[in-house]
mmCIF file of C-alpha atoms in Angstrom:
data_model
loop_
_atom_site.group_PDB
_atom_site.id
_atom_site.type_symbol
_atom_site.label_atom_id
_atom_site.label_comp_id
_atom_site.label_asym_id
_atom_site.label_seq_id
_atom_site.Cartn_x
_atom_site.Cartn_y
_atom_site.Cartn_z
ATOM 1 C CA MET R 1 -17.383 15.134 -10.791
ATOM 2 C CA THR R 2 -20.410 13.414 -9.273
ATOM 3 C CA VAL R 3 -20.601 10.387 -7.020
ATOM 4 C CA SER R 4 -21.789 8.314 -9.960
ATOM 5 C CA ASP R 5 -18.404 8.935 -11.652
ATOM 6 C CA LEU R 6 -16.866 6.699 -8.979
ATOM 7 C CA LEU R 7 -18.687 3.792 -10.587
ATOM 8 C CA GLU R 8 -17.127 4.294 -14.026
ATOM 9 C CA PRO R 9 -14.403 1.896 -15.299
ATOM 10 C CA LEU R 10 -10.743 2.959 -15.208
ATOM 11 C CA PRO R 11 -8.354 1.573 -17.870
ATOM 12 C CA LEU R 12 -4.767 0.908 -16.779
ATOM 13 C CA LEU R 13 -1.583 0.836 -18.838
ATOM 14 C CA HIS R 14 -1.262 -2.932 -18.535
ATOM 15 C CA GLY R 15 -3.855 -5.665 -18.230
ATOM 16 C CA PRO R 16 -7.573 -5.269 -17.579
ATOM 17 C CA ALA R 17 -9.326 -2.098 -16.444
ATOM 18 C CA MET R 18 -10.612 -1.465 -12.938
ATOM 19 C CA ARG R 19 -14.383 -1.863 -13.061
ATOM 20 C CA ASN R 20 -14.796 1.289 -10.935
ATOM 21 C CA ARG R 21 -12.734 3.889 -9.060
ATOM 22 C CA PHE R 22 -12.640 2.116 -5.672
ATOM 23 C CA MET R 23 -9.410 0.446 -4.549
ATOM 24 C CA MET R 24 -9.183 -1.403 -1.244
ATOM 25 C CA ALA R 25 -6.170 -0.117 0.652
ATOM 26 C CA PRO R 26 -3.478 -2.548 1.866
ATOM 27 C CA LEU R 27 -4.515 -2.908 5.501
ATOM 28 C CA THR R 28 -2.344 -4.599 8.115
ATOM 29 C CA ASN R 29 -4.573 -7.046 9.972
ATOM 30 C CA GLN R 30 -2.235 -9.514 11.713
ATOM 31 C CA GLN R 31 -4.208 -12.643 10.839
ATOM 32 C CA SER R 32 -1.580 -14.883 9.176
ATOM 33 C CA GLU R 33 0.149 -17.946 10.564
ATOM 34 C CA PRO R 34 3.817 -18.325 11.561
ATOM 35 C CA GLY R 35 6.142 -18.412 8.583
ATOM 36 C CA GLY R 36 3.976 -15.988 6.614
ATOM 37 C CA PHE R 37 1.363 -18.562 5.603
ATOM 38 C CA LEU R 38 -2.137 -17.265 4.976
ATOM 39 C CA SER R 39 -4.742 -18.358 7.491
ATOM 40 C CA GLU R 40 -8.409 -19.124 7.040
ATOM 41 C CA PHE R 41 -9.014 -15.697 8.623
ATOM 42 C CA ASP R 42 -6.988 -14.087 5.827
ATOM 43 C CA GLN R 43 -8.930 -16.018 3.212
ATOM 44 C CA ASP R 44 -12.308 -15.177 4.745
ATOM 45 C CA TRP R 45 -11.398 -11.480 4.923
ATOM 46 C CA MET R 46 -10.474 -11.521 1.246
ATOM 47 C CA ARG R 47 -13.653 -13.397 0.300
ATOM 48 C CA GLN R 48 -15.689 -10.705 2.050
ATOM 49 C CA LEU R 49 -13.867 -7.954 0.168
ATOM 50 C CA ALA R 50 -14.138 -9.848 -3.118
ATOM 51 C CA ARG R 51 -17.920 -9.684 -2.829
ATOM 52 C CA GLY R 52 -17.774 -5.967 -2.033
ATOM 53 C CA GLY R 53 -17.567 -4.536 -5.537
ATOM 54 C CA TYR R 54 -14.055 -3.013 -5.493
ATOM 55 C CA GLY R 55 -12.238 -2.231 -8.712
ATOM 56 C CA LEU R 56 -8.950 -3.463 -7.242
ATOM 57 C CA ILE R 57 -8.066 -5.074 -3.912
ATOM 58 C CA GLN R 58 -4.576 -4.972 -2.419
ATOM 59 C CA THR R 59 -3.376 -7.467 0.168
ATOM 60 C CA SER R 60 -1.841 -6.294 3.407
ATOM 61 C CA ALA R 61 1.920 -5.674 3.472
ATOM 62 C CA THR R 62 3.422 -9.013 2.424
ATOM 63 C CA ILE R 63 7.089 -9.580 3.188
ATOM 64 C CA VAL R 64 9.536 -10.411 0.406
ATOM 65 C CA GLU R 65 12.094 -11.833 2.875
ATOM 66 C CA ALA R 66 11.548 -13.567 6.203
ATOM 67 C CA GLY R 67 13.916 -11.079 7.866
ATOM 68 C CA GLY R 68 11.897 -8.123 6.596
ATOM 69 C CA ILE R 69 9.012 -8.714 9.004
ATOM 70 C CA ALA R 70 7.663 -5.744 10.956
ATOM 71 C CA CYS R 71 4.806 -7.115 13.033
ATOM 72 C CA ALA R 72 3.094 -10.241 14.301
ATOM 73 C CA ARG R 73 1.234 -12.512 11.889
ATOM 74 C CA GLN R 74 2.441 -10.754 8.737
ATOM 75 C CA PRO R 75 1.876 -12.632 5.455
ATOM 76 C CA GLY R 76 4.820 -13.689 3.327
ATOM 77 C CA ILE R 77 5.698 -14.162 -0.318
ATOM 78 C CA PHE R 78 9.358 -15.089 0.120
ATOM 79 C CA SER R 79 8.932 -18.798 -0.634
ATOM 80 C CA ASP R 80 7.226 -20.898 -3.280
ATOM 81 C CA ALA R 81 5.507 -22.613 -0.357
ATOM 82 C CA HIS R 82 3.351 -19.475 -0.006
ATOM 83 C CA ILE R 83 1.965 -19.763 -3.533
ATOM 84 C CA PRO R 84 -0.964 -22.162 -2.823
ATOM 85 C CA GLY R 85 -2.452 -19.828 -0.206
ATOM 86 C CA LEU R 86 -1.882 -16.819 -2.412
ATOM 87 C CA THR R 87 -3.512 -18.639 -5.336
ATOM 88 C CA GLU R 88 -6.643 -19.237 -3.271
ATOM 89 C CA MET R 89 -6.731 -15.539 -2.374
ATOM 90 C CA ALA R 90 -6.245 -14.352 -5.965
ATOM 91 C CA THR R 91 -8.970 -16.731 -7.116
ATOM 92 C CA SER R 92 -11.428 -15.278 -4.599
ATOM 93 C CA VAL R 93 -10.849 -11.762 -5.894
ATOM 94 C CA ARG R 94 -11.086 -12.813 -9.533
ATOM 95 C CA ASP R 95 -14.320 -14.735 -8.879
ATOM 96 C CA GLY R 96 -15.729 -11.568 -7.318
ATOM 97 C CA GLY R 97 -14.987 -9.565 -10.460
ATOM 98 C CA GLY R 98 -12.197 -7.321 -9.157
ATOM 99 C CA LEU R 99 -8.495 -6.945 -9.866
ATOM 100 C CA SER R 100 -5.934 -8.039 -7.287
ATOM 101 C CA ALA R 101 -2.466 -6.957 -6.172
ATOM 102 C CA VAL R 102 0.006 -8.163 -3.555
ATOM 103 C CA GLN R 103 1.607 -5.318 -1.635
ATOM 104 C CA LEU R 104 5.333 -6.121 -1.519
ATOM 105 C CA HIS R 105 7.029 -5.096 1.712
ATOM 106 C CA HIS R 106 10.338 -5.150 3.570
ATOM 107 C CA ALA R 107 10.650 -3.323 6.888
ATOM 108 C CA GLY R 108 14.317 -2.316 6.508
ATOM 109 C CA HIS R 109 15.661 -0.752 9.696
ATOM 110 C CA ARG R 110 12.218 -1.205 11.269
ATOM 111 C CA ALA R 111 12.286 -5.013 10.997
ATOM 112 C CA ASN R 112 11.276 -6.437 14.377
ATOM 113 C CA PRO R 113 13.663 -8.997 15.937
ATOM 114 C CA TYR R 114 10.894 -10.147 18.303
ATOM 115 C CA TYR R 115 9.136 -11.705 15.308
ATOM 116 C CA GLY R 116 12.297 -12.934 13.621
ATOM 117 C CA GLY R 117 13.069 -9.730 11.759
ATOM 118 C CA VAL R 118 16.602 -8.700 10.892
ATOM 119 C CA PRO R 119 16.961 -4.893 11.074
ATOM 120 C CA SER R 120 18.490 -3.802 7.766
ATOM 121 C CA PRO R 121 19.367 -0.108 7.823
ATOM 122 C CA ALA R 122 20.669 2.006 4.990
ATOM 123 C CA SER R 123 23.078 3.726 7.426
ATOM 124 C CA SER R 124 25.246 2.425 10.257
ATOM 125 C CA TYR R 125 24.167 5.229 12.628
ATOM 126 C CA THR R 126 20.417 4.533 12.411
ATOM 127 C CA LEU R 127 20.406 1.676 14.957
ATOM 128 C CA PRO R 128 23.125 1.381 17.620
ATOM 129 C CA GLY R 129 25.373 -1.594 16.912
ATOM 130 C CA VAL R 130 23.716 -2.481 13.580
ATOM 131 C CA SER R 131 25.808 -2.067 10.444
ATOM 132 C CA ALA R 132 24.431 -0.673 7.221
ATOM 133 C CA LEU R 133 23.511 -3.090 4.478
ATOM 134 C CA SER R 134 26.350 -3.821 2.083
ATOM 135 C CA THR R 135 25.827 -3.077 -1.610
ATOM 136 C CA ALA R 136 25.479 -6.810 -2.243
ATOM 137 C CA GLU R 137 22.813 -7.092 0.476
ATOM 138 C CA VAL R 138 20.823 -4.225 -1.050
ATOM 139 C CA GLU R 139 20.949 -6.005 -4.399
ATOM 140 C CA ARG R 140 19.797 -9.232 -2.764
ATOM 141 C CA ILE R 141 16.742 -7.500 -1.263
ATOM 142 C CA ARG R 142 16.059 -5.849 -4.635
ATOM 143 C CA ASP R 143 16.064 -9.287 -6.236
ATOM 144 C CA SER R 144 13.764 -10.579 -3.472
ATOM 145 C CA PHE R 145 11.179 -7.938 -4.421
ATOM 146 C CA ILE R 146 11.402 -9.049 -8.047
ATOM 147 C CA ALA R 147 11.184 -12.758 -7.178
ATOM 148 C CA ALA R 148 8.151 -12.026 -4.984
ATOM 149 C CA ALA R 149 6.425 -10.300 -7.900
ATOM 150 C CA ARG R 150 6.973 -13.367 -10.046
ATOM 151 C CA ARG R 151 5.380 -15.515 -7.321
ATOM 152 C CA ALA R 152 2.403 -13.161 -7.228
ATOM 153 C CA GLU R 153 2.022 -13.554 -10.978
ATOM 154 C CA ARG R 154 2.250 -17.346 -10.712
ATOM 155 C CA ALA R 155 -0.426 -17.257 -8.007
ATOM 156 C CA GLY R 156 -2.802 -15.455 -10.368
ATOM 157 C CA PHE R 157 -2.659 -11.887 -9.069
ATOM 158 C CA ASP R 158 -3.154 -9.130 -11.623
ATOM 159 C CA GLY R 159 -0.192 -7.231 -10.219
ATOM 160 C CA VAL R 160 1.775 -6.004 -7.244
ATOM 161 C CA SER R 161 2.024 -2.756 -5.339
ATOM 162 C CA VAL R 162 5.537 -1.779 -4.258
ATOM 163 C CA HIS R 163 5.489 -0.402 -0.699
ATOM 164 C CA GLY R 164 7.555 2.779 -0.709
ATOM 165 C CA ALA R 165 5.955 4.491 2.285
ATOM 166 C CA PHE R 166 6.227 5.014 6.059
ATOM 167 C CA GLY R 167 9.990 4.636 6.437
ATOM 168 C CA TRP R 168 10.053 1.020 5.261
ATOM 169 C CA ILE R 169 13.114 0.061 3.282
ATOM 170 C CA LEU R 170 12.471 1.819 -0.046
ATOM 171 C CA SER R 171 11.252 4.962 1.708
ATOM 172 C CA GLU R 172 14.234 4.745 4.063
ATOM 173 C CA PHE R 173 16.722 4.721 1.197
ATOM 174 C CA MET R 174 15.023 7.807 -0.288
ATOM 175 C CA SER R 175 15.546 9.775 2.927
ATOM 176 C CA PRO R 176 18.725 11.853 3.319
ATOM 177 C CA LEU R 177 18.147 11.621 7.075
ATOM 178 C CA LEU R 178 18.300 7.818 7.083
ATOM 179 C CA ASN R 179 20.674 7.259 4.166
ATOM 180 C CA ASP R 180 24.287 8.444 4.406
ATOM 181 C CA ARG R 181 25.690 5.814 2.052
ATOM 182 C CA THR R 182 28.606 6.460 -0.278
ATOM 183 C CA ASP R 183 27.922 3.632 -2.747
ATOM 184 C CA LYS R 184 25.575 3.762 -5.732
ATOM 185 C CA TYR R 185 22.539 3.712 -3.402
ATOM 186 C CA GLY R 186 23.431 6.863 -1.449
ATOM 187 C CA GLY R 187 24.310 10.515 -1.810
ATOM 188 C CA SER R 188 22.484 12.184 -4.696
ATOM 189 C CA LEU R 189 18.744 11.927 -5.243
ATOM 190 C CA GLU R 190 19.464 9.780 -8.287
ATOM 191 C CA ASN R 191 21.407 7.316 -6.142
ATOM 192 C CA ARG R 192 18.929 7.269 -3.257
ATOM 193 C CA ALA R 193 16.090 6.625 -5.716
ATOM 194 C CA ARG R 194 18.034 3.855 -7.453
ATOM 195 C CA PHE R 195 16.783 1.081 -5.130
ATOM 196 C CA THR R 196 13.123 1.887 -5.854
ATOM 197 C CA LEU R 197 13.708 2.273 -9.581
ATOM 198 C CA GLU R 198 15.625 -1.005 -9.843
ATOM 199 C CA VAL R 199 12.816 -2.822 -8.051
ATOM 200 C CA ILE R 200 10.122 -1.388 -10.332
ATOM 201 C CA GLU R 201 12.139 -1.820 -13.527
ATOM 202 C CA GLY R 202 13.135 -5.359 -12.507
ATOM 203 C CA ILE R 203 9.517 -6.365 -11.929
ATOM 204 C CA ARG R 204 8.506 -4.979 -15.301
ATOM 205 C CA ARG R 205 11.220 -7.029 -17.035
ATOM 206 C CA ALA R 206 10.540 -10.203 -15.058
ATOM 207 C CA CYS R 207 6.746 -10.318 -15.380
ATOM 208 C CA GLY R 208 4.362 -10.532 -18.283
ATOM 209 C CA PRO R 209 3.114 -7.649 -20.453
ATOM 210 C CA ASP R 210 -0.278 -7.525 -18.716
ATOM 211 C CA PHE R 211 1.125 -7.533 -15.175
ATOM 212 C CA GLN R 212 0.255 -4.357 -13.271
ATOM 213 C CA ILE R 213 2.612 -2.413 -10.988
ATOM 214 C CA GLY R 214 1.517 0.064 -8.343
ATOM 215 C CA TRP R 215 3.705 2.160 -6.068
ATOM 216 C CA ARG R 216 2.686 3.375 -2.618
ATOM 217 C CA LEU R 217 4.292 6.650 -1.569
ATOM 218 C CA SER R 218 4.111 8.639 1.662
ATOM 219 C CA ILE R 219 5.415 12.157 2.022
ATOM 220 C CA GLU R 220 5.707 12.820 5.743
ATOM 221 C CA ARG R 221 8.228 11.987 8.478
ATOM 222 C CA TYR R 222 11.433 9.936 8.228
ATOM 223 C CA GLY R 223 13.336 12.887 6.797
ATOM 224 C CA LEU R 224 11.634 12.703 3.409
ATOM 225 C CA ARG R 225 11.812 15.836 1.269
ATOM 226 C CA LEU R 226 8.689 16.755 -0.633
ATOM 227 C CA GLU R 227 10.544 18.484 -3.457
ATOM 228 C CA GLU R 228 12.738 15.402 -4.007
ATOM 229 C CA LEU R 229 9.834 12.989 -3.942
ATOM 230 C CA ARG R 230 7.989 15.111 -6.456
ATOM 231 C CA GLU R 231 11.020 15.148 -8.759
ATOM 232 C CA MET R 232 11.422 11.392 -8.553
ATOM 233 C CA THR R 233 7.702 10.825 -9.064
ATOM 234 C CA ALA R 234 7.684 13.075 -12.118
ATOM 235 C CA GLU R 235 10.319 10.838 -13.737
ATOM 236 C CA ILE R 236 8.425 7.640 -12.922
ATOM 237 C CA LEU R 237 5.201 9.091 -14.341
ATOM 238 C CA ASP R 238 6.898 10.442 -17.448
ATOM 239 C CA ARG R 239 8.488 7.053 -18.156
ATOM 240 C CA GLU R 240 5.191 5.257 -17.363
ATOM 241 C CA LEU R 241 7.064 2.775 -15.173
ATOM 242 C CA ILE R 242 3.972 2.041 -13.081
ATOM 243 C CA ASP R 243 0.260 1.610 -13.669
ATOM 244 C CA TYR R 244 -0.863 3.571 -10.624
ATOM 245 C CA LEU R 245 0.499 5.753 -7.838
ATOM 246 C CA ASP R 246 -1.068 5.383 -4.413
ATOM 247 C CA LEU R 247 -0.498 8.407 -2.149
ATOM 248 C CA ALA R 248 -0.735 7.349 1.487
ATOM 249 C CA LEU R 249 -1.937 10.508 3.234
ATOM 250 C CA TRP R 250 -3.216 10.794 6.792
ATOM 251 C CA ASP R 251 -5.814 13.227 5.476
ATOM 252 C CA TYR R 252 -6.307 14.020 1.812
ATOM 253 C CA ASN R 253 -6.782 17.714 2.682
ATOM 254 C CA GLN R 254 -3.394 18.065 4.415
ATOM 255 C CA ILE R 255 -1.600 21.318 3.731
ATOM 256 C CA VAL R 256 2.130 21.609 3.086
ATOM 257 C CA ALA R 257 3.575 23.559 6.040
ATOM 258 C CA GLU R 258 6.887 24.716 4.595
ATOM 259 C CA GLY R 259 9.096 24.827 1.530
ATOM 260 C CA ALA R 260 8.370 25.608 -2.105
ATOM 261 C CA PHE R 261 4.819 24.223 -1.964
ATOM 262 C CA ARG R 262 3.780 25.803 1.324
ATOM 263 C CA GLY R 263 0.037 26.387 1.480
ATOM 264 C CA GLN R 264 -0.861 23.805 -1.172
ATOM 265 C CA THR R 265 -2.484 20.506 -0.369
ATOM 266 C CA MET R 266 -0.044 17.598 -0.472
ATOM 267 C CA LEU R 267 -2.347 15.927 -2.963
ATOM 268 C CA SER R 268 -2.224 18.884 -5.361
ATOM 269 C CA VAL R 269 1.591 18.834 -5.410
ATOM 270 C CA PHE R 270 1.411 15.443 -7.127
ATOM 271 C CA ALA R 271 -1.939 15.748 -8.903
ATOM 272 C CA GLU R 272 -0.645 18.662 -10.978
ATOM 273 C CA LEU R 273 2.216 16.575 -12.421
ATOM 274 C CA PRO R 274 1.783 15.321 -16.007
ATOM 275 C CA ARG R 275 1.222 11.588 -15.682
ATOM 276 C CA LYS R 276 0.515 10.302 -19.197
ATOM 277 C CA GLY R 277 -1.257 6.938 -18.758
ATOM 278 C CA VAL R 278 -0.402 6.437 -15.060
ATOM 279 C CA ARG R 279 -3.365 6.628 -12.676
ATOM 280 C CA LEU R 280 -3.305 8.522 -9.374
ATOM 281 C CA GLY R 281 -5.164 7.694 -6.193
ATOM 282 C CA ALA R 282 -5.038 8.734 -2.567
ATOM 283 C CA ALA R 283 -6.007 7.464 0.851
ATOM 284 C CA GLY R 284 -6.815 9.601 3.857
ATOM 285 C CA ARG R 285 -10.081 9.535 5.806
ATOM 286 C CA ILE R 286 -12.338 8.775 2.849
ATOM 287 C CA ARG R 287 -15.505 7.903 4.734
ATOM 288 C CA SER R 288 -18.336 9.139 2.545
ATOM 289 C CA ALA R 289 -19.389 8.961 -1.076
ATOM 290 C CA HIS R 290 -19.253 12.746 -1.278
ATOM 291 C CA ARG R 291 -15.662 12.889 -0.040
ATOM 292 C CA ALA R 292 -14.605 10.158 -2.440
ATOM 293 C CA ALA R 293 -16.074 12.122 -5.337
ATOM 294 C CA GLN R 294 -14.263 15.230 -4.116
ATOM 295 C CA LEU R 295 -10.948 13.416 -4.659
ATOM 296 C CA LEU R 296 -11.816 12.998 -8.327
ATOM 297 C CA ASP R 297 -12.394 16.758 -8.514
ATOM 298 C CA ASP R 298 -9.005 17.268 -6.857
ATOM 299 C CA GLY R 299 -7.232 15.325 -9.597
ATOM 300 C CA CYS R 300 -7.369 11.684 -8.547
ATOM 301 C CA ASP R 301 -8.385 8.879 -10.865
ATOM 302 C CA PHE R 302 -9.385 6.524 -8.033
ATOM 303 C CA VAL R 303 -9.771 6.494 -4.246
ATOM 304 C CA LEU R 304 -8.376 4.118 -1.643
ATOM 305 C CA ILE R 305 -10.744 2.879 1.026
ATOM 306 C CA GLY R 306 -9.356 1.841 4.411
ATOM 307 C CA ARG R 307 -11.333 2.264 7.618
ATOM 308 C CA ALA R 308 -14.609 2.556 5.726
ATOM 309 C CA GLY R 309 -13.895 -0.824 4.133
ATOM 310 C CA ILE R 310 -13.314 -2.476 7.503
ATOM 311 C CA LEU R 311 -16.564 -1.094 8.830
ATOM 312 C CA GLN R 312 -18.496 -2.095 5.717
ATOM 313 C CA ARG R 313 -16.694 -4.638 3.533
ATOM 314 C CA ASP R 314 -18.964 -3.827 0.584
ATOM 315 C CA CYS R 315 -18.405 -0.077 0.703
ATOM 316 C CA PRO R 316 -18.541 0.319 -3.119
ATOM 317 C CA GLU R 317 -21.834 -1.548 -3.244
ATOM 318 C CA GLN R 318 -23.169 0.684 -0.473
ATOM 319 C CA VAL R 319 -22.287 3.720 -2.597
ATOM 320 C CA ARG R 320 -23.845 2.134 -5.687
ATOM 321 C CA SER R 321 -27.153 1.732 -3.861
ATOM 322 C CA ASP R 322 -26.973 5.076 -2.000
ATOM 323 C CA LEU R 323 -25.068 7.953 -3.636
ATOM 324 C CA SER R 324 -25.150 9.859 -0.334
ATOM 325 C CA TYR R 325 -23.633 6.964 1.642
ATOM 326 C CA GLU R 326 -21.593 7.747 4.782
ATOM 327 C CA SER R 327 -19.494 5.268 6.711
ATOM 328 C CA PRO R 328 -20.519 4.419 10.306
ATOM 329 C CA ALA R 329 -19.034 6.798 12.857
ATOM 330 C CA LEU R 330 -16.027 5.737 14.914
ATOM 331 C CA PRO R 331 -15.369 4.283 17.397
ATOM 332 C CA VAL R 332 -17.568 1.214 17.130
ATOM 333 C CA PRO R 333 -18.174 -1.598 19.640
ATOM 334 C CA ALA R 334 -16.162 -4.763 19.090
ATOM 335 C CA GLU R 335 -19.450 -6.629 18.684
ATOM 336 C CA PHE R 336 -20.301 -4.467 15.662
ATOM 337 C CA LEU R 337 -17.149 -5.732 13.948
ATOM 338 C CA ARG R 338 -17.723 -9.288 15.123
ATOM 339 C CA ARG R 339 -21.228 -9.339 13.679
ATOM 340 C CA GLY R 340 -19.801 -8.089 10.395
ATOM 341 C CA GLY R 341 -17.444 -11.061 10.154
ATOM 342 C CA ILE R 342 -14.194 -9.484 11.400
ATOM 343 C CA SER R 343 -12.009 -12.045 13.192
ATOM 344 C CA GLU R 344 -10.829 -11.717 16.778
ATOM 345 C CA ARG R 345 -7.265 -11.479 15.487
ATOM 346 C CA PHE R 346 -8.170 -8.450 13.394
ATOM 347 C CA ILE R 347 -10.268 -6.902 16.173
ATOM 348 C CA ASN R 348 -7.355 -7.210 18.602
ATOM 349 C CA HIS R 349 -5.132 -5.428 16.083
ATOM 350 C CA LEU R 350 -7.742 -2.688 15.610
ATOM 351 C CA ARG R 351 -7.858 -2.067 19.377
ATOM 352 C CA GLY R 352 -4.375 -0.609 19.005
ATOM 353 C CA TRP R 353 -5.598 2.062 16.574
ATOM 354 C CA GLY R 354 -6.980 4.174 19.407
ATOM 355 C CA ASP R 355 -10.023 5.627 17.665
ATOM 356 C CA PHE R 356 -11.483 2.519 16.066
ATOM 357 C CA VAL R 357 -12.778 0.079 18.700
ATOM 358 C CA GLN R 358 -14.869 1.530 21.485
ATOM 359 C CA PRO R 359 -12.809 1.378 24.701
ATOM 360 C CA GLY R 360 -13.975 -1.302 27.093
ATOM 361 C CA SER R 361 -16.187 -3.025 24.510
ATOM 362 C CA ARG R 362 -16.041 -6.831 24.434
#
């Protein structure tokens, strides 16, 4: 593949095609108002991205229940009262020519009580003194994901991305380390995967025929087993339950350290699966046009841009005008971000990333 291939359209199973192979990753930015309402900072951030030439833009992790909150200033989609702000955001993306998706999120056992979260573990031993969710409570959260997808559709988004990564609730239920349940949501791989499958299948039934569904998957930590995740993913791809799979990798070149796939890249373990019409993308330190094109050679259909998109909101347009484009080196001074239109709320969040904002810069 060449860099110019990144600029080619990408048809999806449902709805319109991506105009190119660039997807904006769902980046936490802590800019929203109390109650999950989108702020003017959220809207301005999305307007900047909408002008940036992406094929598809995902929102940051947007909570499907108030009690599922993980961090300060997290956006919400658990009430119809959120729809006007979401409609404005979807309109911005559509006016810019890209597709849009709300990333649907619930923090599960990692919900933060400081911000009003209600820790909701799969197992009673995960958090001292906190009981596991009952079967009925799991089904309620499942239905909250589905209801949130319907709100996203009403707001004008092209689809949703179901957050199944980083130990959040769907990832948590997949983990034999964090899930010791004996009901239909625990035990076998089939049962531990049931929560995710019911969410995805429920969204497909509840929303229109052109509504797009993505699924974000991470492979590391939280007791997740690569072989199991691959087996579950193979079923989802074979049944074409989703439009695209988003692999959240820390580095797209990561090597599997143990087990049946030892020595392979984590990406290759999934890229070699038959996937029919489902599209595959990956995130993980994609900071140059050359590296993005390399992902296409490694089996991806699209690439997810994170840090490079913060540094240069129009990263795809930069690549279009310069096929050898490289993202600015990190860390950068806070003033560099400020001049680019990044809000103080976002900059303060980025200071916690360690390698992003130059220490001591004001």
